[in-house]
Coordinates of N, CA, C and O in Angstrom, one line a residue:
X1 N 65.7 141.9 78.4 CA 65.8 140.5 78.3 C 64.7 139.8 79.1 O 64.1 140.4 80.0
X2 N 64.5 139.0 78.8 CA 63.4 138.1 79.0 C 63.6 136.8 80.8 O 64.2 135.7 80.8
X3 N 62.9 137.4 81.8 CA 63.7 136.7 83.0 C 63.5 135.5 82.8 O 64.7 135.3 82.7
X4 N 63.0 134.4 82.5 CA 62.8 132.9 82.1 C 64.5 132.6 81.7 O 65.4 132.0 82.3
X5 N 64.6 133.8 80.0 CA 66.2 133.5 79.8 C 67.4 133.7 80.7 O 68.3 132.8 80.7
X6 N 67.4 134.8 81.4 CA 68.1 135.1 82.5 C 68.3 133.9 83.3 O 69.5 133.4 83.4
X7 N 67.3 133.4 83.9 CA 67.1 132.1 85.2 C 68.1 131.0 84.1 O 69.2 130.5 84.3
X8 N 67.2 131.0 82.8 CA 67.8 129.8 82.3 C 69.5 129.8 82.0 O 70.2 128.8 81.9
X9 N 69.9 130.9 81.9 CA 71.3 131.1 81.8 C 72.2 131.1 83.0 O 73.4 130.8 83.0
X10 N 71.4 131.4 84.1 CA 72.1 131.5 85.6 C 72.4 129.8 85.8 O 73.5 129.2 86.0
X11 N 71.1 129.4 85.7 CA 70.8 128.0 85.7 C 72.3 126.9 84.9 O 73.1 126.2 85.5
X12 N 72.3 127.2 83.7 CA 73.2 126.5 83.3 C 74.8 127.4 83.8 O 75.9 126.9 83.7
X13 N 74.7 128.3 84.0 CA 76.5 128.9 84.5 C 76.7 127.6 85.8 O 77.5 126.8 85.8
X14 N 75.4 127.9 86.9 CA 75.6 126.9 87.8 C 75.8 125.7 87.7 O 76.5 125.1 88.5
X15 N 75.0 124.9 86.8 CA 75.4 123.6 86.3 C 77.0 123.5 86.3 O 77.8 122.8 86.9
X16 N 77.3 124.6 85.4 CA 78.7 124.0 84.8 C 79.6 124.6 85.8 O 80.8 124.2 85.7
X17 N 79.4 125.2 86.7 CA 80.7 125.2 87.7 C 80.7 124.2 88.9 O 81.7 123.8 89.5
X18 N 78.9 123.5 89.2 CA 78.9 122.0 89.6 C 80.0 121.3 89.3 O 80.8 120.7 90.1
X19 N 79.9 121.4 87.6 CA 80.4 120.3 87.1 C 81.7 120.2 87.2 O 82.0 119.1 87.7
X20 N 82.6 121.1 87.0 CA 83.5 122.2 87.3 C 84.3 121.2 88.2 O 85.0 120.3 87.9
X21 N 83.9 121.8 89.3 CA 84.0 121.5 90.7 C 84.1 119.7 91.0 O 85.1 119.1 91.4
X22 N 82.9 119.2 90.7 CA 83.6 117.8 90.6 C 84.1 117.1 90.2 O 84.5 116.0 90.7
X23 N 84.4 117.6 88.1 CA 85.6 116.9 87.8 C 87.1 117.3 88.1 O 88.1 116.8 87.6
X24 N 87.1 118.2 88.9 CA 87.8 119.1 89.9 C 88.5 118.2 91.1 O 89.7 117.9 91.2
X25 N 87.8 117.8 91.9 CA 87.7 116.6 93.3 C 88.1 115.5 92.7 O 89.1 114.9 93.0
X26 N 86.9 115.1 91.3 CA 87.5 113.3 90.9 C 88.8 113.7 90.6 O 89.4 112.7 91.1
X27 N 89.9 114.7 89.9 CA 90.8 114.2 89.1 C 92.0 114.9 90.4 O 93.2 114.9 90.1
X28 N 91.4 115.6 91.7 CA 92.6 115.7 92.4 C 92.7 114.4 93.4 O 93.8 114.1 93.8
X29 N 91.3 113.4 94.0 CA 91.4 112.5 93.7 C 92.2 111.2 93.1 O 92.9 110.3 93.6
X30 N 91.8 111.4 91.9 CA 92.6 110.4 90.9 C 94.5 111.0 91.3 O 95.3 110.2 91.9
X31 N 94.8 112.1 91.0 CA 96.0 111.9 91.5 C 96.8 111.7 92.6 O 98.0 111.4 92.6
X32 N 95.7 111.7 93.8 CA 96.4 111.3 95.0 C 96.4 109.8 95.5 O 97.2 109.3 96.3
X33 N 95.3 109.0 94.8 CA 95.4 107.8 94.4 C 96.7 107.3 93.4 O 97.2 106.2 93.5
X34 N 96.8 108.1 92.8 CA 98.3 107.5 91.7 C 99.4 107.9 92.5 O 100.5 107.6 91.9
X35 N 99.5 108.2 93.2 CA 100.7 109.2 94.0 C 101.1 107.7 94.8 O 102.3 107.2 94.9
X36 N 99.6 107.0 95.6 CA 99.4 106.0 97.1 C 100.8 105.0 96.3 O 102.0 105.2 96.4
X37 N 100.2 103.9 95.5 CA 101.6 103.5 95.3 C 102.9 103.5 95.1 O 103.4 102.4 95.2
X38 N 103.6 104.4 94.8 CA 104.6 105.4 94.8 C 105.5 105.4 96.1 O 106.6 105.0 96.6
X39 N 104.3 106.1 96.6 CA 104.7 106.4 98.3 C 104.7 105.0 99.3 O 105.4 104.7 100.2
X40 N 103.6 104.4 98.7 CA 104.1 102.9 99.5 C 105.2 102.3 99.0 O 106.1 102.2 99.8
X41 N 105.5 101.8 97.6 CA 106.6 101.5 97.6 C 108.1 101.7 97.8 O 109.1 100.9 97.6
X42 N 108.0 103.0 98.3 CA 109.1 104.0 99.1 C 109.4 103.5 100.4 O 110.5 103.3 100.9
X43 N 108.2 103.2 101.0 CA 108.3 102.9 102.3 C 108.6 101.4 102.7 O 109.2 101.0 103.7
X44 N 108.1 100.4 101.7 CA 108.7 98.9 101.6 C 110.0 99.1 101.6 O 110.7 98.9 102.7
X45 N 110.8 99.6 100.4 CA 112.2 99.5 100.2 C 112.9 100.3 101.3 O 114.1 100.1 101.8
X46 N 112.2 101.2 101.7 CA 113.0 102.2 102.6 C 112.8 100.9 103.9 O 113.8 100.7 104.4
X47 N 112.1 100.3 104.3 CA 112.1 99.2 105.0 C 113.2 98.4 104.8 O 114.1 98.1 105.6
X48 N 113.0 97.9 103.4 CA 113.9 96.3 103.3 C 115.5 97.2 103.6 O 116.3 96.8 104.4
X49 N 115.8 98.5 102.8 CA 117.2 98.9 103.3 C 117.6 98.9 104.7 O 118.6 98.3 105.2
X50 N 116.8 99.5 105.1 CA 117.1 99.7 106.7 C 117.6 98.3 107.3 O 118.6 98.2 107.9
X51 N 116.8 97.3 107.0 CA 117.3 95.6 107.7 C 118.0 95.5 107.1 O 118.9 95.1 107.8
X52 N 118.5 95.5 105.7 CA 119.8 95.2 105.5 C 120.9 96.2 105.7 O 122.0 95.6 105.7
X53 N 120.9 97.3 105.9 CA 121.7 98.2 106.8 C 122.3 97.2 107.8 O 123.3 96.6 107.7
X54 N 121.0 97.3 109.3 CA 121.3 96.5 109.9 C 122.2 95.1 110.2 O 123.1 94.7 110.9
X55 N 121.2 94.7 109.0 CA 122.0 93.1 109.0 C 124.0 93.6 108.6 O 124.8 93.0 109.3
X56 N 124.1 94.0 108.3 CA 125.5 94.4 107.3 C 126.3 94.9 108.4 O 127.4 94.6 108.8
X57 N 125.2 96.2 108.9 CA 125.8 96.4 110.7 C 126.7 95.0 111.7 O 127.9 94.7 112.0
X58 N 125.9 94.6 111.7 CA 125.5 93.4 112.4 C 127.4 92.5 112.2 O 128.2 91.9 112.9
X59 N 127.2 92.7 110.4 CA 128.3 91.5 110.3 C 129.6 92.6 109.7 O 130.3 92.3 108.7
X60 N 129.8 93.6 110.4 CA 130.9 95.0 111.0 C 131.4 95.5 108.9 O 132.5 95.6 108.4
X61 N 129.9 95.5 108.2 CA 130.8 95.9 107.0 C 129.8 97.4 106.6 O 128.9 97.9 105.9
X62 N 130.7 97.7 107.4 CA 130.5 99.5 107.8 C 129.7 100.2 106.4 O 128.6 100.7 106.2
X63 N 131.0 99.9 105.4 CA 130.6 101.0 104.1 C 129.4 100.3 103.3 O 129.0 101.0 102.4
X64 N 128.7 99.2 103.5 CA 127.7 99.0 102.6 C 127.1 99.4 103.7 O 126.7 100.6 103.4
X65 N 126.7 99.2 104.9 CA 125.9 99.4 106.1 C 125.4 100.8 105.5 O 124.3 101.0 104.9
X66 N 126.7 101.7 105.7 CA 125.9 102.8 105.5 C 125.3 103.9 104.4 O 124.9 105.1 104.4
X67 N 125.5 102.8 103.4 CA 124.8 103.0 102.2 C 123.4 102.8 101.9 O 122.7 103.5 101.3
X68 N 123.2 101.4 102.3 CA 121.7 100.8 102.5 C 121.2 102.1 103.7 O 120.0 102.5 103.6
X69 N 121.9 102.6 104.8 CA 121.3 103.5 105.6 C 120.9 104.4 104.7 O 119.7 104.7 104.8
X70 N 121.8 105.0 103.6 CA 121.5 106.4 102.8 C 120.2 106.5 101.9 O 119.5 107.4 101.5
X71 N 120.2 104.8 101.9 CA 119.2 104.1 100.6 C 117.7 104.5 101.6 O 116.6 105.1 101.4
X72 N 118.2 103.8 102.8 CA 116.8 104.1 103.3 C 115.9 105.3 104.0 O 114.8 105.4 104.5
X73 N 116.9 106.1 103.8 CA 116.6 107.7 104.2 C 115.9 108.3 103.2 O 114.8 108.9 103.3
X74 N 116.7 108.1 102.1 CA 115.8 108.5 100.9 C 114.7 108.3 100.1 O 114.1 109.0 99.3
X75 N 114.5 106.8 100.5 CA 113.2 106.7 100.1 C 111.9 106.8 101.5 O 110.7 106.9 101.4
X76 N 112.6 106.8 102.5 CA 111.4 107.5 103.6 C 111.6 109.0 103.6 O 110.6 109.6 104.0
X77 N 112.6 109.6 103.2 CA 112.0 110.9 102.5 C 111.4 111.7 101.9 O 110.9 112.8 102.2
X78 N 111.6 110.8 100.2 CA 111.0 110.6 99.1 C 109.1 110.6 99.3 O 108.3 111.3 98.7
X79 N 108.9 109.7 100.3 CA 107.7 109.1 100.3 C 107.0 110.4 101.2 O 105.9 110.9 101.1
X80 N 108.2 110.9 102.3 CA 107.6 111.9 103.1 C 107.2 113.4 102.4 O 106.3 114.2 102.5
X81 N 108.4 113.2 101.5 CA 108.1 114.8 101.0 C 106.5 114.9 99.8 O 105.9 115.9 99.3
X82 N 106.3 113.4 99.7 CA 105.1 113.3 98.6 C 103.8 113.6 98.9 O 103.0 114.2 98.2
X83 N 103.5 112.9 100.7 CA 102.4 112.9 101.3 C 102.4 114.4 102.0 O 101.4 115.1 102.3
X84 N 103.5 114.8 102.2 CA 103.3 116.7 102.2 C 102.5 117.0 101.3 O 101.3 117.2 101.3
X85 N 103.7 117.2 100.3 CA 102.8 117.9 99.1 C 101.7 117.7 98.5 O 101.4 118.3 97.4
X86 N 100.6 116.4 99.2 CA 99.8 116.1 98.4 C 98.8 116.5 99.7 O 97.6 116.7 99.5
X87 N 99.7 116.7 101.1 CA 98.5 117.2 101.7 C 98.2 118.8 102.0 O 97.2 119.3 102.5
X88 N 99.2 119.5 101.6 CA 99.5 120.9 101.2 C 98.4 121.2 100.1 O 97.3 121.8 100.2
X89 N 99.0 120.5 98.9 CA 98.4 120.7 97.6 C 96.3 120.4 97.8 O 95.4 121.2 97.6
X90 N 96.3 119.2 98.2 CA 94.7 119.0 98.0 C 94.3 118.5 99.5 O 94.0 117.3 99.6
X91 N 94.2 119.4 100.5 CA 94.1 119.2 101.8 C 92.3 119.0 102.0 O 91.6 118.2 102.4
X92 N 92.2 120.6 101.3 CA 90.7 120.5 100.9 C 89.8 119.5 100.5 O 88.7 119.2 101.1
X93 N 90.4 119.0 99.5 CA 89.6 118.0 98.8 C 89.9 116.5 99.6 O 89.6 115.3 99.2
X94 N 90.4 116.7 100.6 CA 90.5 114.9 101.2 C 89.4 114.9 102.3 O 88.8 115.9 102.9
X95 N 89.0 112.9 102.7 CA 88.0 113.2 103.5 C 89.1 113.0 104.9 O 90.3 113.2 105.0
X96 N 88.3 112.5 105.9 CA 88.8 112.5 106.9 C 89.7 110.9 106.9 O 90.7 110.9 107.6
X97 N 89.4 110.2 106.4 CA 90.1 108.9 106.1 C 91.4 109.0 105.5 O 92.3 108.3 105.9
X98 N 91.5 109.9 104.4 CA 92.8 110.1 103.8 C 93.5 110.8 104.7 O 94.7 110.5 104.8
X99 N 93.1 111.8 105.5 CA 93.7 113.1 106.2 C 94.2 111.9 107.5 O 95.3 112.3 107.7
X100 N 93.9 110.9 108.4 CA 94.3 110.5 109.3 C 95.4 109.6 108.6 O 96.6 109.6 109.1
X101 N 95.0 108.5 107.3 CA 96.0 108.1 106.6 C 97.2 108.6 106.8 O 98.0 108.2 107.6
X102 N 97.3 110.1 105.8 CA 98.2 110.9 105.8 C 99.3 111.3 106.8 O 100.5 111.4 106.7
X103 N 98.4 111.5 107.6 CA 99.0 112.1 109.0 C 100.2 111.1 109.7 O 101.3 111.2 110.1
X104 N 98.8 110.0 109.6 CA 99.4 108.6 110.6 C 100.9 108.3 109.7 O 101.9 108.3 110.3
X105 N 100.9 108.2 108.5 CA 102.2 107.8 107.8 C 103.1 108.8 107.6 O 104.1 108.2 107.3
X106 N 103.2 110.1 107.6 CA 104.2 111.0 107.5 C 104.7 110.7 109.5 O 105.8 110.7 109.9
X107 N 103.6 110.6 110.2 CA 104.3 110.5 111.6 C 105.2 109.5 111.7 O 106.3 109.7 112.4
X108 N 104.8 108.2 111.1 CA 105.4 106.8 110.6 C 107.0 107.3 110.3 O 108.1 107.0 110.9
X109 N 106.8 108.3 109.1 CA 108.2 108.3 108.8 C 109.4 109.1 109.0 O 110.6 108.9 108.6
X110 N 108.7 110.4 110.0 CA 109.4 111.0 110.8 C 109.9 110.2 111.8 O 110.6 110.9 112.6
X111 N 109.7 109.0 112.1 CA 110.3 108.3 113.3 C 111.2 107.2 112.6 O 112.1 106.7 113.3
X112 N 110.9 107.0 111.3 CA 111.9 106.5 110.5 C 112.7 107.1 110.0 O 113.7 106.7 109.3
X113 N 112.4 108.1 110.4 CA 113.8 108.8 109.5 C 114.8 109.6 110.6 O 115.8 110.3 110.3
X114 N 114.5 109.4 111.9 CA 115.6 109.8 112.9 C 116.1 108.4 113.0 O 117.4 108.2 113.0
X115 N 115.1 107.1 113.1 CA 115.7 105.8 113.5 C 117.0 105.7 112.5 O 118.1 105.3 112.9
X116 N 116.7 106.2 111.0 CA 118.0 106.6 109.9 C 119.1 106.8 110.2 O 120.1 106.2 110.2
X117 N 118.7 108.5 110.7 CA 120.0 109.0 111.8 C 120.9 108.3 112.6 O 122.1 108.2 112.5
X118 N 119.6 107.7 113.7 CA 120.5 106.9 114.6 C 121.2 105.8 114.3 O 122.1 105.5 115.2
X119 N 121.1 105.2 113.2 CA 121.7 104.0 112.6 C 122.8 104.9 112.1 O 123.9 104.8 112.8
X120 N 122.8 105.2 111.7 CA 123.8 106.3 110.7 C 124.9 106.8 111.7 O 126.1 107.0 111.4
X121 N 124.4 107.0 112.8 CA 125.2 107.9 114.1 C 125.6 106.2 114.5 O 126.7 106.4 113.9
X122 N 125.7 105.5 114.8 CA 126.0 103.8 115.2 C 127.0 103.4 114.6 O 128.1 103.2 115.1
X123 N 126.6 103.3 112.9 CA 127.9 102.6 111.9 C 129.0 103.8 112.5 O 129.9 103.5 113.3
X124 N 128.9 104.9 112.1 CA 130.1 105.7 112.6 C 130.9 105.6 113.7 O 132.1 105.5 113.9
X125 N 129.8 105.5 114.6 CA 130.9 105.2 116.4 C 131.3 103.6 116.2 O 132.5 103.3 116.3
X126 N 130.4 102.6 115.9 CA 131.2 101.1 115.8 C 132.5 101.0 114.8 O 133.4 100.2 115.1
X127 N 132.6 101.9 113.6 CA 133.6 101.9 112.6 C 134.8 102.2 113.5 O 135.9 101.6 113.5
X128 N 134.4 103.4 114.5 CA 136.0 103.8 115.0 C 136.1 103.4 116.5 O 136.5 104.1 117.5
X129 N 135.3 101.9 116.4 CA 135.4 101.2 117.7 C 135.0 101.7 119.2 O 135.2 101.1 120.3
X130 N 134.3 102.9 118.9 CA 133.6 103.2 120.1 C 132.2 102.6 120.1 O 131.2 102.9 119.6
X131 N 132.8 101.5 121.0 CA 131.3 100.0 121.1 C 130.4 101.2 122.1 O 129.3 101.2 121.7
X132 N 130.5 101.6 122.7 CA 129.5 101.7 124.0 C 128.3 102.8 122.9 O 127.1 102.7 122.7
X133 N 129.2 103.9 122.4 CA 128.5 105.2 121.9 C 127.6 104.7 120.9 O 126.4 105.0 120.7
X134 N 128.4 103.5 119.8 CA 127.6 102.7 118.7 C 126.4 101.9 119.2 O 125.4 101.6 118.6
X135 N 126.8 101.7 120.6 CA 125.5 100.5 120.7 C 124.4 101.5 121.3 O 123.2 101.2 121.5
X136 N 124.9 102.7 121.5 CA 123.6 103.3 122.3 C 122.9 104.1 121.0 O 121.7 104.3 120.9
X137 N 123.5 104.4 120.3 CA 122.8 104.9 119.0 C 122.0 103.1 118.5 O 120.8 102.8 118.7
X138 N 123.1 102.4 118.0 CA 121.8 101.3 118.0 C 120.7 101.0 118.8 O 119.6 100.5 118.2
X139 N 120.8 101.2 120.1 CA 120.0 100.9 120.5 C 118.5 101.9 120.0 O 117.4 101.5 119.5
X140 N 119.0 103.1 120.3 CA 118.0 104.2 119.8 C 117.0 104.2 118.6 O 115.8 104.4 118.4
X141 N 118.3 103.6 117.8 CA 117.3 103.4 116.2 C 116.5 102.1 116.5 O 115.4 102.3 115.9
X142 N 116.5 100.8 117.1 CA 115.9 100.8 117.3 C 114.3 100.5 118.0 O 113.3 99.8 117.7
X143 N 114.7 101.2 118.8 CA 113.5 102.0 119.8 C 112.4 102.5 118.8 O 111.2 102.2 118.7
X144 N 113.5 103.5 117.9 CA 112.6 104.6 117.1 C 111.6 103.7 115.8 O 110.5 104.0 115.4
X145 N 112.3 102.8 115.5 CA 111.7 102.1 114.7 C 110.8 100.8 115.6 O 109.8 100.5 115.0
X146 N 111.0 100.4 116.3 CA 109.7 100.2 117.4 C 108.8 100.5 117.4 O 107.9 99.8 117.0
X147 N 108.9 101.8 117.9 CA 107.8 103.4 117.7 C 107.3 103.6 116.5 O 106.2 104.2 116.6
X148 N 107.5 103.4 115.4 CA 107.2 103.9 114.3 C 106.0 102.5 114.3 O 104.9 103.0 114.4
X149 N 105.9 101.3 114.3 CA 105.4 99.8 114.0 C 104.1 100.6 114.3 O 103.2 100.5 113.5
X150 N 104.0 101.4 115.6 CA 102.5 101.6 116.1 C 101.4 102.4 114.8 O 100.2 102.3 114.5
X151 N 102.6 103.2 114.3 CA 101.9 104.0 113.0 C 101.7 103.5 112.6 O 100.5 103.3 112.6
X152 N 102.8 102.3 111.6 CA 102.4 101.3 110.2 C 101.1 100.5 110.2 O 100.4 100.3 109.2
X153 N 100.9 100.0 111.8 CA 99.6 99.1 112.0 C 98.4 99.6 112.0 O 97.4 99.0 111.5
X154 N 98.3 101.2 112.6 CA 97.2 102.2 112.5 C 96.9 102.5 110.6 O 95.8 102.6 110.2
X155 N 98.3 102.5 109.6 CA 97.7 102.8 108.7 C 97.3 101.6 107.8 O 96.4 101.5 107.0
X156 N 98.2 100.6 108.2 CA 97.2 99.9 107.5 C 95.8 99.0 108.0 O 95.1 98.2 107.3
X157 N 95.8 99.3 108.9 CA 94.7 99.2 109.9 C 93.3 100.1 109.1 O 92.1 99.7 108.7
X158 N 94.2 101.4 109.0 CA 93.0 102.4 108.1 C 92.6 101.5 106.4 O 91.5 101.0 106.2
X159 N 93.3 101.6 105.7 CA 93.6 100.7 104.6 C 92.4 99.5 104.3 O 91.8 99.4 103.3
X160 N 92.3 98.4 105.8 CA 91.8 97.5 105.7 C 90.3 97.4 106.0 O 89.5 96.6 105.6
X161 N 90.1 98.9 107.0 CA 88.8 99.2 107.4 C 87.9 100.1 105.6 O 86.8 100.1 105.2
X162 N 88.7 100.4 105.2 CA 88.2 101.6 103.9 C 89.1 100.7 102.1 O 89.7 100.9 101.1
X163 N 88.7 100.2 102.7 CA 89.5 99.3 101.0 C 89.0 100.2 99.7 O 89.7 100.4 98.7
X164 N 87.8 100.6 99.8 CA 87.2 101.4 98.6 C 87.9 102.6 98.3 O 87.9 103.1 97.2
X165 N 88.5 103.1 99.5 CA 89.4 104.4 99.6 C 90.6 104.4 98.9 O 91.2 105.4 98.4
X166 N 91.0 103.2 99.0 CA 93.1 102.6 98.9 C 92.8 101.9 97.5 O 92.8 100.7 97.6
X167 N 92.7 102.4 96.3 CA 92.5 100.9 95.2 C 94.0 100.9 94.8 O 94.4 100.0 94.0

């Protein structure tokens, strides 16, 4: 064989695993972008539940209380188990912006999701009128959701700095 054809054949295998490779990134990319709203809007509603949990707490009607609690576990679950698998799945392919994103908000919702608990541990002791044990679990949850505000600000903090990143 002729080395010119050789080169010329090496030449294009390598082109196409280039190419490969970056319609590879754009479309794992593109899915972790399609995934971002999903997972945010998990975390709004797992929000709005949670205060109305609370509120419901608040005015002693236990059994919706702790339904909107259940509502809000699951979608800060929901949203948790997604930014796993998306940082499991394409860990590689993220830059450093998405990877602190990531990070910052699954930490976000591990603290949302005990503050869950602790709400959850509250309606039960206030239901069977143990005020002291109810209020200290309330109080706990929240603390934990306190704690969590520092994450939400960091990510969308990140969000606001990289807009080109978040479409």
């Amino acid at each position: 064989m002729n080395i010119k054809y050789i080169k010329l054949i090496i030449f294009v295998v390598v082109l196409l695993l280039i190419s490969a490779a970056v319609v590879f990134i754009e479309s794992s990319l593109d899915n972790i972008n399609e995934s971002m709203p999903a997972i945010s809007d998990g975390i709004v509603q797992g929000d709005k539940d949670y205060n109305e949990s609370v509120e419901l707490l608040n005015s002693r009607d236990f059994e919706q209380s702790r339904e909107k609690a259940i509502s809000a576990g699951d979608n800060y679950n929901n949203s948790l188990q997604k930014l796993e698998g998306i940082r499991e799945k394409y860990d590689k392919d993220l830059n450093e912006v998405h990877k602190d994103y990531i990070d910052t908000t699954i930490n976000e919702l591990k603290l949302k999701l005990k503050a869950v608990d602790e709400l959850k541990e509250a309606i039960y002791y206030l239901e069977i009128y143990y005020n002291y044990t109810g209020s200290t679990h309330g109080t706990e949850a929240n603390d934990l959701m306190y704690s969590s505000l520092k994450y939400q600000n960091e990510r969308n903090e990140i969000v606001q700095e990289n807009p080109d990143l978040f479409t």
